[in-house]
mmCIF file with all atom_site columns, C-alpha atoms and ligand atoms in Angstrom:
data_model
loop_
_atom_site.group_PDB
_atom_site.id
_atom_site.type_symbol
_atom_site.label_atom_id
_atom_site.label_alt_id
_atom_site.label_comp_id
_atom_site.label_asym_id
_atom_site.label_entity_id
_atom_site.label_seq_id
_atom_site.pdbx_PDB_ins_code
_atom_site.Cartn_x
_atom_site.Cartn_y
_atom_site.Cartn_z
_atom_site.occupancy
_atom_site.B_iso_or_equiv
_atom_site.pdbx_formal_charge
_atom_site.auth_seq_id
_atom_site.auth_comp_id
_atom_site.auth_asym_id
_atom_site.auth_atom_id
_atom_site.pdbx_PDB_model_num
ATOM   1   C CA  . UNK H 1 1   ? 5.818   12.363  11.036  1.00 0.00 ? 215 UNK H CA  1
ATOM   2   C CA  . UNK H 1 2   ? 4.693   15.667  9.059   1.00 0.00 ? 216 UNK H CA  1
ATOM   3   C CA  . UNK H 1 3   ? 5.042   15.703  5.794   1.00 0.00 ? 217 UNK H CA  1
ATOM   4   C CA  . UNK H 1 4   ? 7.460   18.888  4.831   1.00 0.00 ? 218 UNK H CA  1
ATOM   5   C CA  . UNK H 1 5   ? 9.338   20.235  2.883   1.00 0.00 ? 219 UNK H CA  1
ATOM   6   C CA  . UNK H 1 6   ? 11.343  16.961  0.360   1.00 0.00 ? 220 UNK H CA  1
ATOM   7   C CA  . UNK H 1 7   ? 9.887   14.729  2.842   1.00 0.00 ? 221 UNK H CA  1
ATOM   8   C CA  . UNK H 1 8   ? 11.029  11.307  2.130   1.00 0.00 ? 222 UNK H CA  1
ATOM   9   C CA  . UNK H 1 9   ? 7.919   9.738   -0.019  1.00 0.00 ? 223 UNK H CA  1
ATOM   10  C CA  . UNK H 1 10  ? 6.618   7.262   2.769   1.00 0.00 ? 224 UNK H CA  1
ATOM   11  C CA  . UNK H 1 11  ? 6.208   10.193  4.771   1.00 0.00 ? 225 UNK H CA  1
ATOM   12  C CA  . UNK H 1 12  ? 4.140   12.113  2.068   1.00 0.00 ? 226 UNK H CA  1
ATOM   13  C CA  . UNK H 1 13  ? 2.308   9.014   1.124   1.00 0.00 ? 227 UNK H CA  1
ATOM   14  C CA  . UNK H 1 14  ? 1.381   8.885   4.761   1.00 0.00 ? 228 UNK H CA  1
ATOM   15  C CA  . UNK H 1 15  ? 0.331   13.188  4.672   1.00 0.00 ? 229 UNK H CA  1
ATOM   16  C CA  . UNK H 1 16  ? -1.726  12.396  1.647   1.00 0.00 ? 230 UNK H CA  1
ATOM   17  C CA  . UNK H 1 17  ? -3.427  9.255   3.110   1.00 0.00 ? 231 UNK H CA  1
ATOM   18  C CA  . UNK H 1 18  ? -4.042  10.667  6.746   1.00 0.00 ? 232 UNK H CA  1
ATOM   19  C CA  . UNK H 1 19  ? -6.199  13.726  4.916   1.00 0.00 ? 233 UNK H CA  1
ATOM   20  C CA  . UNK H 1 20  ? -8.338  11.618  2.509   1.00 0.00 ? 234 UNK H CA  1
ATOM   21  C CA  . UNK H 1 21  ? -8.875  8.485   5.876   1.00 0.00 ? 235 UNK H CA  1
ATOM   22  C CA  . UNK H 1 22  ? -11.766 8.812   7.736   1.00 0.00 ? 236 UNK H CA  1
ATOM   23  C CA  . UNK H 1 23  ? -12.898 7.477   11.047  1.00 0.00 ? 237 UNK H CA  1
ATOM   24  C CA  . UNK H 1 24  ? -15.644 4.131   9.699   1.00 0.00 ? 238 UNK H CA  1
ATOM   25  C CA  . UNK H 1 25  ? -13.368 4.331   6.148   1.00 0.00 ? 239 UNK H CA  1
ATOM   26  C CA  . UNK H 1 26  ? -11.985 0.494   4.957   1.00 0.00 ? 240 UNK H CA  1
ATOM   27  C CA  . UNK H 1 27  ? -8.657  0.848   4.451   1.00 0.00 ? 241 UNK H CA  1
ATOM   28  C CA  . UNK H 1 28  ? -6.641  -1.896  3.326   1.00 0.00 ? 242 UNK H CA  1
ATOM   29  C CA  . UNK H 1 29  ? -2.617  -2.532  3.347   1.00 0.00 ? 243 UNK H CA  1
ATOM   30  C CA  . UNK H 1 30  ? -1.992  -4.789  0.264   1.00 0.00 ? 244 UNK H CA  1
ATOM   31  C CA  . UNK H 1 31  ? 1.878   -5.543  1.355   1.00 0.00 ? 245 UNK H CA  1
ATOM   32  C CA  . UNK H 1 32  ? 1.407   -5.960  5.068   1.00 0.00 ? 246 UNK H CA  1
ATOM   33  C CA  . UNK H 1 33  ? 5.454   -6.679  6.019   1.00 0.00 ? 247 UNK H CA  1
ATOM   34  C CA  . UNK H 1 34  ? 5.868   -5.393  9.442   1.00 0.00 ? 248 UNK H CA  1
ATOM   35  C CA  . UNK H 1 35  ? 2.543   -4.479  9.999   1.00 0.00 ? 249 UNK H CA  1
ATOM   36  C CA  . UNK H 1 36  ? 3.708   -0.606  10.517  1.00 0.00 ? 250 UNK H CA  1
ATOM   37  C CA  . UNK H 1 37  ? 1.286   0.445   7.464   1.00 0.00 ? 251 UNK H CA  1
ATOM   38  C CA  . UNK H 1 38  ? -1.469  -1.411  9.297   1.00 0.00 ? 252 UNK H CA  1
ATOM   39  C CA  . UNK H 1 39  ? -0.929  0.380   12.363  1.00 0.00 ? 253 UNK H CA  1
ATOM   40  C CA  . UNK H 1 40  ? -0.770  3.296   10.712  1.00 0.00 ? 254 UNK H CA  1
ATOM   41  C CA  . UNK H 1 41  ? -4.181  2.964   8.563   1.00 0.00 ? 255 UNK H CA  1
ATOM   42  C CA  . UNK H 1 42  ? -5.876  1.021   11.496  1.00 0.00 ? 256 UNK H CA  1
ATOM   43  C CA  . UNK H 1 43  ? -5.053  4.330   13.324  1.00 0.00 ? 257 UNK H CA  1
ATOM   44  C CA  . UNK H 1 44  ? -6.859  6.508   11.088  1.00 0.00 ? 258 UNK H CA  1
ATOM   45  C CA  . UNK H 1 45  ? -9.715  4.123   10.294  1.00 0.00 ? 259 UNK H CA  1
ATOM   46  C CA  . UNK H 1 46  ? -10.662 4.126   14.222  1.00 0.00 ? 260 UNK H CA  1
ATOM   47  C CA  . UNK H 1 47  ? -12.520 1.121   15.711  1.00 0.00 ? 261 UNK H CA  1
ATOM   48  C CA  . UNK H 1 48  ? -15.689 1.260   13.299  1.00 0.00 ? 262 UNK H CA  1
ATOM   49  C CA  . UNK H 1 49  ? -13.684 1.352   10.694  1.00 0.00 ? 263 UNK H CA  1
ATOM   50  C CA  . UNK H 1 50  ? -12.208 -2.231  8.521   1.00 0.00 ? 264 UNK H CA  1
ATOM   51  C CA  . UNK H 1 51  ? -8.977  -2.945  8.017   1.00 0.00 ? 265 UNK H CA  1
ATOM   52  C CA  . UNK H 1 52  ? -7.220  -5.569  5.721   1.00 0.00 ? 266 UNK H CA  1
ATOM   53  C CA  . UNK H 1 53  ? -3.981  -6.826  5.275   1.00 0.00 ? 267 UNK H CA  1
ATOM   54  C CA  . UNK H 1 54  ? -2.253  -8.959  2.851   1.00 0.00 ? 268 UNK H CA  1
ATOM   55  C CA  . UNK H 1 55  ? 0.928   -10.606 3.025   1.00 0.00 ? 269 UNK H CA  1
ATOM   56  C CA  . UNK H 1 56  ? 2.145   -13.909 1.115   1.00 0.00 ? 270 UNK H CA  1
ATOM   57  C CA  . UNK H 1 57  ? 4.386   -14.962 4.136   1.00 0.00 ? 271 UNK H CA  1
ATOM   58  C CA  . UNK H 1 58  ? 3.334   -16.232 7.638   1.00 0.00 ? 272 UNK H CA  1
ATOM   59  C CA  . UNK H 1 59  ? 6.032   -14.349 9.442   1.00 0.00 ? 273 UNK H CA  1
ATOM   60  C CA  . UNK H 1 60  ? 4.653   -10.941 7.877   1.00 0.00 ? 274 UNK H CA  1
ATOM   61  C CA  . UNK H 1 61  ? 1.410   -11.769 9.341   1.00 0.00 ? 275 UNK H CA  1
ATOM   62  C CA  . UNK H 1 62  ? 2.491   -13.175 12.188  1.00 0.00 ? 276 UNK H CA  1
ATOM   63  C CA  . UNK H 1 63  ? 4.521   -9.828  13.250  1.00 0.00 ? 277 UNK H CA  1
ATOM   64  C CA  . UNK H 1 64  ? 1.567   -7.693  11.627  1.00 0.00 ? 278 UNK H CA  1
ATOM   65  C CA  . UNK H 1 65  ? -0.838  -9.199  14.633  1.00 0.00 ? 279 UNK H CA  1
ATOM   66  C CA  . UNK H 1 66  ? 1.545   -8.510  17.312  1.00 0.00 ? 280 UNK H CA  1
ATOM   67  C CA  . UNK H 1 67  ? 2.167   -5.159  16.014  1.00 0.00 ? 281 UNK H CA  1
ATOM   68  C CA  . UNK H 1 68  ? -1.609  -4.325  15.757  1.00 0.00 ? 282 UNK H CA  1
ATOM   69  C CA  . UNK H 1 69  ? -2.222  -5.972  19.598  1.00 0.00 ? 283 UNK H CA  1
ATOM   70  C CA  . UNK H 1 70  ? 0.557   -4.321  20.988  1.00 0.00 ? 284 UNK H CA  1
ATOM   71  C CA  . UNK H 1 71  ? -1.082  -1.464  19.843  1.00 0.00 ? 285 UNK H CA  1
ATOM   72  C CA  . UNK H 1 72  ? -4.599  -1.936  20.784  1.00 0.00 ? 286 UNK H CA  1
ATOM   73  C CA  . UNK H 1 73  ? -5.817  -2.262  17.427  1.00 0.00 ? 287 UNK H CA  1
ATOM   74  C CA  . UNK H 1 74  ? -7.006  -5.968  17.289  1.00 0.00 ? 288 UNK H CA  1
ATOM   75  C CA  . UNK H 1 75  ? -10.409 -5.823  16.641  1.00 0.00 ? 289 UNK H CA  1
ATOM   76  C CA  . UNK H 1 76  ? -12.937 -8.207  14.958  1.00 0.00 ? 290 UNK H CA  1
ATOM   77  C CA  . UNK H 1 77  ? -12.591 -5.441  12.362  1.00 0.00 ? 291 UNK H CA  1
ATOM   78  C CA  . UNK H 1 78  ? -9.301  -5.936  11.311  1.00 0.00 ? 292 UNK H CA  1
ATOM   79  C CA  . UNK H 1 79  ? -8.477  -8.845  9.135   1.00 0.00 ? 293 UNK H CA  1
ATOM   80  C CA  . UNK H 1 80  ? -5.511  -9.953  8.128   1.00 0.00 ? 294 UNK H CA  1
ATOM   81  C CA  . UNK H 1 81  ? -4.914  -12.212 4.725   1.00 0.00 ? 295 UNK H CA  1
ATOM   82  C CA  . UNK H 1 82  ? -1.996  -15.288 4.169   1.00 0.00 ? 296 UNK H CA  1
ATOM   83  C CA  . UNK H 1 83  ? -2.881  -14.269 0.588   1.00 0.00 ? 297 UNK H CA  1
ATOM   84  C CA  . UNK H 1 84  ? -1.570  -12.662 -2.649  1.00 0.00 ? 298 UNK H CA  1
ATOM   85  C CA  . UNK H 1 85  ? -2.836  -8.964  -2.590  1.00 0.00 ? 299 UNK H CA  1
ATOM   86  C CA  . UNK H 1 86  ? -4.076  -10.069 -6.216  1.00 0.00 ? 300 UNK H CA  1
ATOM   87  C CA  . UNK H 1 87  ? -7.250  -11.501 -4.587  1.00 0.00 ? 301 UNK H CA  1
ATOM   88  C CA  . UNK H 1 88  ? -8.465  -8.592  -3.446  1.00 0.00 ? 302 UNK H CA  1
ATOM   89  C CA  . UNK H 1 89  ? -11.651 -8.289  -5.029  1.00 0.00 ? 303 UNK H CA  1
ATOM   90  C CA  . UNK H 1 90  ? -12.577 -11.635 -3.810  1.00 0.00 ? 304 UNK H CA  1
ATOM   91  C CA  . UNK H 1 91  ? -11.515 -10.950 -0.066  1.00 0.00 ? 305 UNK H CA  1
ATOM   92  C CA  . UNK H 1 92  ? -12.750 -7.339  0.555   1.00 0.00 ? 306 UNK H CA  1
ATOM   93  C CA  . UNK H 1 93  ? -15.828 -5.335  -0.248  1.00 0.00 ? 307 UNK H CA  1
ATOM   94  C CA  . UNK H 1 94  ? -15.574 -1.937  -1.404  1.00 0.00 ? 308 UNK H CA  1
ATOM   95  C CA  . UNK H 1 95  ? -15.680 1.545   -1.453  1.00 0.00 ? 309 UNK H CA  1
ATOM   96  C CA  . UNK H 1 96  ? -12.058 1.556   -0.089  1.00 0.00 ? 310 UNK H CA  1
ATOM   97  C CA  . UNK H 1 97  ? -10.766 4.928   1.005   1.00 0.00 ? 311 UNK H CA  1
ATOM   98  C CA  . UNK H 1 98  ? -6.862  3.637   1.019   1.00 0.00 ? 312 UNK H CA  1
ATOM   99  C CA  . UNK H 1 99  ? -5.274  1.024   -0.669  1.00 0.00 ? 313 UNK H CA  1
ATOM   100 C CA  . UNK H 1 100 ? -1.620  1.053   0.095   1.00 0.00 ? 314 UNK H CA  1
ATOM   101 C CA  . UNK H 1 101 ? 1.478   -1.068  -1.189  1.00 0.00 ? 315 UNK H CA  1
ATOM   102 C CA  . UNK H 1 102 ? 5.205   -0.920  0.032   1.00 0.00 ? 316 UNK H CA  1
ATOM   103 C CA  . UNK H 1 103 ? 6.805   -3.273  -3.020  1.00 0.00 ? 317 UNK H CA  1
ATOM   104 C CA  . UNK H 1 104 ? 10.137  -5.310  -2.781  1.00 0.00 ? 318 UNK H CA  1
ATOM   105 C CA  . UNK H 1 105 ? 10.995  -7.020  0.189   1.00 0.00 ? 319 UNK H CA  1
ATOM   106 C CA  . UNK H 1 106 ? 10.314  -8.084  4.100   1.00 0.00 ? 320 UNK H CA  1
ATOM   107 C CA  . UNK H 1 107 ? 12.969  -5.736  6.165   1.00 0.00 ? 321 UNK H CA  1
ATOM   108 C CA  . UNK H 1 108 ? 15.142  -8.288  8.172   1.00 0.00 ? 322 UNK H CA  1
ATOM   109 C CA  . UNK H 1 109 ? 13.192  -11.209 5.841   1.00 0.00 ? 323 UNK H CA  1
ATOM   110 C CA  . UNK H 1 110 ? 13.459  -13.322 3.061   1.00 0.00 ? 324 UNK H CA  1
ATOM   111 C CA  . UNK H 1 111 ? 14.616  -11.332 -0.159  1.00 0.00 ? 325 UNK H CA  1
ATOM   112 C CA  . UNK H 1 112 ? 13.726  -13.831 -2.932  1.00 0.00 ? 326 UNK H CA  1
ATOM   113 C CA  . UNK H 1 113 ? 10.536  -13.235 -1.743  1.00 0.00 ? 327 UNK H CA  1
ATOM   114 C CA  . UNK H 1 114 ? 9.542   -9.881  -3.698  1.00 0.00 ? 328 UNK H CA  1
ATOM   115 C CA  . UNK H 1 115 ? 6.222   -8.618  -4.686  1.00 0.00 ? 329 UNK H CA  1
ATOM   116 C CA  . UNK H 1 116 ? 6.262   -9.349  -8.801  1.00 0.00 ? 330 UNK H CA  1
ATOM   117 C CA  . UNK H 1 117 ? 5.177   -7.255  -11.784 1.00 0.00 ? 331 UNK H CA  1
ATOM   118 C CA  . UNK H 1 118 ? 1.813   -9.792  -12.675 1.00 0.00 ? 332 UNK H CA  1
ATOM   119 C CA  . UNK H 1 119 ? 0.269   -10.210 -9.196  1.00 0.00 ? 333 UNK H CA  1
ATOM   120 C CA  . UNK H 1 120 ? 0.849   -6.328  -8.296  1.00 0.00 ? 334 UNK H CA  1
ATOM   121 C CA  . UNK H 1 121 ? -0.043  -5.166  -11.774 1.00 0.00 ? 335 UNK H CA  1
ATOM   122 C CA  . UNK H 1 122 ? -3.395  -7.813  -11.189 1.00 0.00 ? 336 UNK H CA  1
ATOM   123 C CA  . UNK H 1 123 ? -4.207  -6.286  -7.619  1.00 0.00 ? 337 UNK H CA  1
ATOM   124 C CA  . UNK H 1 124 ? -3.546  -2.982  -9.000  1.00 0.00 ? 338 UNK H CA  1
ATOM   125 C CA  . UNK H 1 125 ? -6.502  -3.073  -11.035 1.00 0.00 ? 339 UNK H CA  1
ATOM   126 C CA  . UNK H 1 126 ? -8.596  -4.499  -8.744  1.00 0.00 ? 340 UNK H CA  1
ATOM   127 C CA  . UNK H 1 127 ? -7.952  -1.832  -6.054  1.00 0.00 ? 341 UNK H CA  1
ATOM   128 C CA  . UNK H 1 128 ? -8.606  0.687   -8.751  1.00 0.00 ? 342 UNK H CA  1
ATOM   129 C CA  . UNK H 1 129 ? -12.288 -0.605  -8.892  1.00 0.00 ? 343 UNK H CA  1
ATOM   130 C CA  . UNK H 1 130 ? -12.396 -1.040  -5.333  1.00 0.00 ? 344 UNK H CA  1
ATOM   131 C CA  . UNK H 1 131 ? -11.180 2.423   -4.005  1.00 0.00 ? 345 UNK H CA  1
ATOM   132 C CA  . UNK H 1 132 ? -14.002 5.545   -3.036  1.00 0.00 ? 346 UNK H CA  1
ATOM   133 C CA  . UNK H 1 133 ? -14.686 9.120   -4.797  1.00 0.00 ? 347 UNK H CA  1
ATOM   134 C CA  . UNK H 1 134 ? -11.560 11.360  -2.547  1.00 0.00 ? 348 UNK H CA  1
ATOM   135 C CA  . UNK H 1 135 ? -10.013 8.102   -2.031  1.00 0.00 ? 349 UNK H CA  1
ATOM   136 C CA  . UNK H 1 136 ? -6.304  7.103   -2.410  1.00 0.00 ? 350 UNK H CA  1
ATOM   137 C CA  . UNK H 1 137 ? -3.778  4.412   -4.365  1.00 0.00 ? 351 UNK H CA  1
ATOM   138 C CA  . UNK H 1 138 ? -0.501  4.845   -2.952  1.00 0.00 ? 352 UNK H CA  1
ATOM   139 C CA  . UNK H 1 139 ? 2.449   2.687   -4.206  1.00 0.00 ? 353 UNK H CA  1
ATOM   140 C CA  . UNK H 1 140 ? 5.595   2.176   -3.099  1.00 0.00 ? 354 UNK H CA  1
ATOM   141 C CA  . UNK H 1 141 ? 8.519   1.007   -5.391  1.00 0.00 ? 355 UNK H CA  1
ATOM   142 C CA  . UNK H 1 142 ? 11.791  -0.344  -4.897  1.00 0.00 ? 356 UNK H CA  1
ATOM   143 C CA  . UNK H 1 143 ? 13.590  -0.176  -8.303  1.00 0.00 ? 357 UNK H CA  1
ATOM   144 C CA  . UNK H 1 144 ? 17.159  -1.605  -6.652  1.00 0.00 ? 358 UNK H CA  1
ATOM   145 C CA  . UNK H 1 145 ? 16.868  -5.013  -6.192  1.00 0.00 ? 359 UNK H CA  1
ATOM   146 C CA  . UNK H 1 146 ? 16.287  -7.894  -9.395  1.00 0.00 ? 360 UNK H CA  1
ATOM   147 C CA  . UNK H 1 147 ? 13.206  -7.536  -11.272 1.00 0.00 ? 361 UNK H CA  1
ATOM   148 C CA  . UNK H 1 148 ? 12.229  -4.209  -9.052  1.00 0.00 ? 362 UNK H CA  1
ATOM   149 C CA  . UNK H 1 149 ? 12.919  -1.637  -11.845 1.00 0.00 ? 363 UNK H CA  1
ATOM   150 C CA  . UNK H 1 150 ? 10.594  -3.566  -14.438 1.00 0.00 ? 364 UNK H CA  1
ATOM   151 C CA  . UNK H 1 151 ? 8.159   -4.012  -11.778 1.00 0.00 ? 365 UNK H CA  1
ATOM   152 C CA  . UNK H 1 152 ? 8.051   0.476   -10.935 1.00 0.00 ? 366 UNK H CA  1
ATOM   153 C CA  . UNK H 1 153 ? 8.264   0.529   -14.515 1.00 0.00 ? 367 UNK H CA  1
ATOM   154 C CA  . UNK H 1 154 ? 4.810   -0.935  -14.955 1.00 0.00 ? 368 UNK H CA  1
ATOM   155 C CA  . UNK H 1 155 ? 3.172   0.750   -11.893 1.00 0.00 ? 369 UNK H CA  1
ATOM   156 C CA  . UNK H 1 156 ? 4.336   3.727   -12.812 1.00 0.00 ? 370 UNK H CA  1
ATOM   157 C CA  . UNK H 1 157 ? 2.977   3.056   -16.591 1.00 0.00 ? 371 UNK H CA  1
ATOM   158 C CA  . UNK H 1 158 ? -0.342  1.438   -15.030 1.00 0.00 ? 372 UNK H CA  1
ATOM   159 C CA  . UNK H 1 159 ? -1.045  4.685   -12.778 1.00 0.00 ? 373 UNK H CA  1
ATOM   160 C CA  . UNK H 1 160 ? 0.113   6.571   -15.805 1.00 0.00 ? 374 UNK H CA  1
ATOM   161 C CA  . UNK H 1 161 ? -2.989  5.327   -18.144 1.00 0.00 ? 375 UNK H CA  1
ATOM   162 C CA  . UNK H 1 162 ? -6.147  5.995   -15.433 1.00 0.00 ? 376 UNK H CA  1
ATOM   163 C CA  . UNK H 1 163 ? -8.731  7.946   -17.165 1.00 0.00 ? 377 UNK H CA  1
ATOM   164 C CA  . UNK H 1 164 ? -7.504  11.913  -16.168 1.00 0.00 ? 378 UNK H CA  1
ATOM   165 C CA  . UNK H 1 165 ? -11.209 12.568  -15.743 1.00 0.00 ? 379 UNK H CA  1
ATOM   166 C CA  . UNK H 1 166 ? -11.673 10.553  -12.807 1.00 0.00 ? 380 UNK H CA  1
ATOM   167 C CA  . UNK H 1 167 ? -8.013  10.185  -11.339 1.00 0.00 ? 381 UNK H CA  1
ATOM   168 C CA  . UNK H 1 168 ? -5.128  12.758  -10.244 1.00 0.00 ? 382 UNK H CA  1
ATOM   169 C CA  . UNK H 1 169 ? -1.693  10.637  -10.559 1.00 0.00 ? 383 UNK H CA  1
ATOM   170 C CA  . UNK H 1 170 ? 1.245   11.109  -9.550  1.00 0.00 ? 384 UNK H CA  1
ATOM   171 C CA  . UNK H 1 171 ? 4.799   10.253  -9.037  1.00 0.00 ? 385 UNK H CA  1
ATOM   172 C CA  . UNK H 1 172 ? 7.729   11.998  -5.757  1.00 0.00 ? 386 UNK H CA  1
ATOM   173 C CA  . UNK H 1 173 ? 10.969  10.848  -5.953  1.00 0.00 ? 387 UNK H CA  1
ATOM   174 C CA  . UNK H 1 174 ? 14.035  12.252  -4.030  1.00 0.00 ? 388 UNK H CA  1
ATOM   175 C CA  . UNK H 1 175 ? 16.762  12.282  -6.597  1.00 0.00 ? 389 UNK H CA  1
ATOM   176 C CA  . UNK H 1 176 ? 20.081  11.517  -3.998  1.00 0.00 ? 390 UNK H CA  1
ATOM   177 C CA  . UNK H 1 177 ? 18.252  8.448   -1.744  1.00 0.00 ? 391 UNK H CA  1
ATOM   178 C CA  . UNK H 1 178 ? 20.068  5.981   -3.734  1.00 0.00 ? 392 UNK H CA  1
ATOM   179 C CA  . UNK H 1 179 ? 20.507  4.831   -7.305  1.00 0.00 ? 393 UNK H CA  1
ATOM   180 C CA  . UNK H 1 180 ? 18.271  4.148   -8.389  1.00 0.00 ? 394 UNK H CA  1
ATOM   181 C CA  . UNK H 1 181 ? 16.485  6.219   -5.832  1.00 0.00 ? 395 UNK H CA  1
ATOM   182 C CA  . UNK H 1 182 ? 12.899  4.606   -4.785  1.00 0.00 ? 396 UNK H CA  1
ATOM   183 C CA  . UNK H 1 183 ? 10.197  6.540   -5.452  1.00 0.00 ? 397 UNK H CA  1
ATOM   184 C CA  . UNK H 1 184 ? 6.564   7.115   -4.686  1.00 0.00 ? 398 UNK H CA  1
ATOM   185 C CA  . UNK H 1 185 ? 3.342   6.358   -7.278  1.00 0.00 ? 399 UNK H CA  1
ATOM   186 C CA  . UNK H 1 186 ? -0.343  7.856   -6.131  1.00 0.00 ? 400 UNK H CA  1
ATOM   187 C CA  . UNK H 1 187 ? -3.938  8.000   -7.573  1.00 0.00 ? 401 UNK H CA  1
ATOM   188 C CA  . UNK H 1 188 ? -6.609  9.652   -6.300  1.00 0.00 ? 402 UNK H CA  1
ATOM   189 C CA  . UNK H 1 189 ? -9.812  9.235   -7.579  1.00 0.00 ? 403 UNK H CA  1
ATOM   190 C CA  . UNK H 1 190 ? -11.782 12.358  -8.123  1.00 0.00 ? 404 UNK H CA  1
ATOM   191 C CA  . UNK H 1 191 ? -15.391 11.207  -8.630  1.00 0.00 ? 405 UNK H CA  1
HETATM 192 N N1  . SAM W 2 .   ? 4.310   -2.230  4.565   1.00 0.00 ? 607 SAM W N1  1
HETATM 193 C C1  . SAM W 2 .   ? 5.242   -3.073  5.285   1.00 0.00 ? 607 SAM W C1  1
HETATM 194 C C2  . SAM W 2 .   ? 5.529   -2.491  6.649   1.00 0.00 ? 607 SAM W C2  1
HETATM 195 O O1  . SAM W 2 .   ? 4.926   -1.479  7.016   1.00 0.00 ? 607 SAM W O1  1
HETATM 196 O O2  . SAM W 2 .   ? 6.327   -3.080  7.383   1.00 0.00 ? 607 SAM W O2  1
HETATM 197 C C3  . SAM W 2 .   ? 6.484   -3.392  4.476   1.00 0.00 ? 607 SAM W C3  1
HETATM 198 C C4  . SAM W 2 .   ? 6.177   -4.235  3.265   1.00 0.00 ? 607 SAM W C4  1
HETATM 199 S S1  . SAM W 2 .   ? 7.579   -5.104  2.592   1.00 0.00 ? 607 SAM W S1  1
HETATM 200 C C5  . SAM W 2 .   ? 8.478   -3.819  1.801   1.00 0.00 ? 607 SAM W C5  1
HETATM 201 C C6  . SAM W 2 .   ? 6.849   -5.990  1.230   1.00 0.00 ? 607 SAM W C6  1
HETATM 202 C C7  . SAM W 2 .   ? 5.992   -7.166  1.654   1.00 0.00 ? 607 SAM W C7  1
HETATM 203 O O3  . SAM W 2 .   ? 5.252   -7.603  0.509   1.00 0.00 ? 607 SAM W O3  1
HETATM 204 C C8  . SAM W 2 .   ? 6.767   -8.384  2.136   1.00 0.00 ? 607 SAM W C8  1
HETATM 205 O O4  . SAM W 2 .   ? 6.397   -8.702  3.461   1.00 0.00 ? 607 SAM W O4  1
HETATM 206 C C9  . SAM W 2 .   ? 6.334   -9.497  1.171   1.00 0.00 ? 607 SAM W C9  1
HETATM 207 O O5  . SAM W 2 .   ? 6.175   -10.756 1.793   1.00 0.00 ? 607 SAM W O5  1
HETATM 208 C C10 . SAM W 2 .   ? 5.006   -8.979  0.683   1.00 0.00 ? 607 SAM W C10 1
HETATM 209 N N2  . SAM W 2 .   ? 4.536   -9.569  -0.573  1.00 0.00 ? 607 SAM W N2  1
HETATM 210 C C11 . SAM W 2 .   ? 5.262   -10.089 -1.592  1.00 0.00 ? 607 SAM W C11 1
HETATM 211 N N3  . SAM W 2 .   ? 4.434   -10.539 -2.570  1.00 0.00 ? 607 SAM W N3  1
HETATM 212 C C12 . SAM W 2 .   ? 3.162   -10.297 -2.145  1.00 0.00 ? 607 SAM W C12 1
HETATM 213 C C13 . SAM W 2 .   ? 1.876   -10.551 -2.702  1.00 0.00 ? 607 SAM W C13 1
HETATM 214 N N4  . SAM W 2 .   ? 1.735   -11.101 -3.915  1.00 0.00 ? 607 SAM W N4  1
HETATM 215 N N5  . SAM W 2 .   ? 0.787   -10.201 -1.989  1.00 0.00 ? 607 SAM W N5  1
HETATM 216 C C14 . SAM W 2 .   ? 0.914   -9.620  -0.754  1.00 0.00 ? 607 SAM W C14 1
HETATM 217 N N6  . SAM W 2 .   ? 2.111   -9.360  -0.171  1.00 0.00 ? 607 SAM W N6  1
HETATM 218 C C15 . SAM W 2 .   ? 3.224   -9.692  -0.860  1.00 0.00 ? 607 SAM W C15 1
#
């Protein structure tokens, strides 16, 4: 979907991310879920390029690899991690020209199991030394359910404290998608 005018923020997350992606670019979805991010990245990326994905929970990955076959997009390039996104330096070599991460919960899941403020403020600093000159930190955050709003508060203050010389942050928010309304966190790193 275009991103237009008050777009919801996934959909200008995914504007942003499609114009800095190239074909042969790494690109790596830290919260894999549904494997819909992966798709969409693995898209962009094209068959030379890598793709990772991280997810805690075996059904996440499980439905991220039928996702990605049904769609053609299996290749020995793409791997997908039963890990904590906060090993990310250890499991993928950089530049990286996308780093994405949808916080909170599996859709249709488990909701006790939530990304948490330490491991996503841990692979948040990691992906910062991981991601390319024009390329892009995009974070999704869920302040509604338990411990969400402490955990946007620190991405948002992380993001908030990147060097202005070398990083263009920002934060999109529709203001009547809830309360409180989830919003949208993105770095991209200029040099
Ligand atoms: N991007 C997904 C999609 O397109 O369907 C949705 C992601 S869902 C909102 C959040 C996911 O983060 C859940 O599947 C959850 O298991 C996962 N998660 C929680 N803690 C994590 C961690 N430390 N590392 C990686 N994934 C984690």
């Amino acid at each position: 979907m275009k991103c237009s005018l008050l777009s919801r923020p996934m959909t200008c997350a995914h504007g942003w991310i499609s114009s800095a992606v190239l074909p042969g670019d790494t690109v790596v979805d830290a919260t894999a879920g549904n494997g819909h991010d992966t798709v969409f990245l693995a898209r962009l990326a094209g068959p030379a390029g890598h793709v990772h994905a991280f997810d805690v929970q075996e059904e996440a990955i499980r439905s991220t690899r039928e996702r990605m076959e049904e769609a053609g997009l299996l290749t020995p390039n793409v791997h997908l991690h039963l890990s904590s996104h906060d090993r990310l330096a250890e499991l993928v070599s950089g530049p990286v020209k996308a780093i994405v991460f949808n916080l909170g919960y599996l859709p249709g899941g488990d909701k006790k199991t939530v990304t948490r403020t330490d491991s996503t403020l841990a692979a948040l600093e990691q992906a910062t030394a991981l991601i390319a000159p024009n390329g892009l930190l995009s974070v999704m955050c869920y302040p509604g359910h338990e411990g969400g709003a402490a955990e946007a508060e620190a991405v948002e203050a992380f993001l908030s404290r990147l060097p202005h010389h070398s990083w263009r942050t920002g934060k999109y928010q529709l203001l009547n998608t809830g309360s409180p309304a989830p919003f949208q966190v993105c770095a991209f790193r200029l040099d």
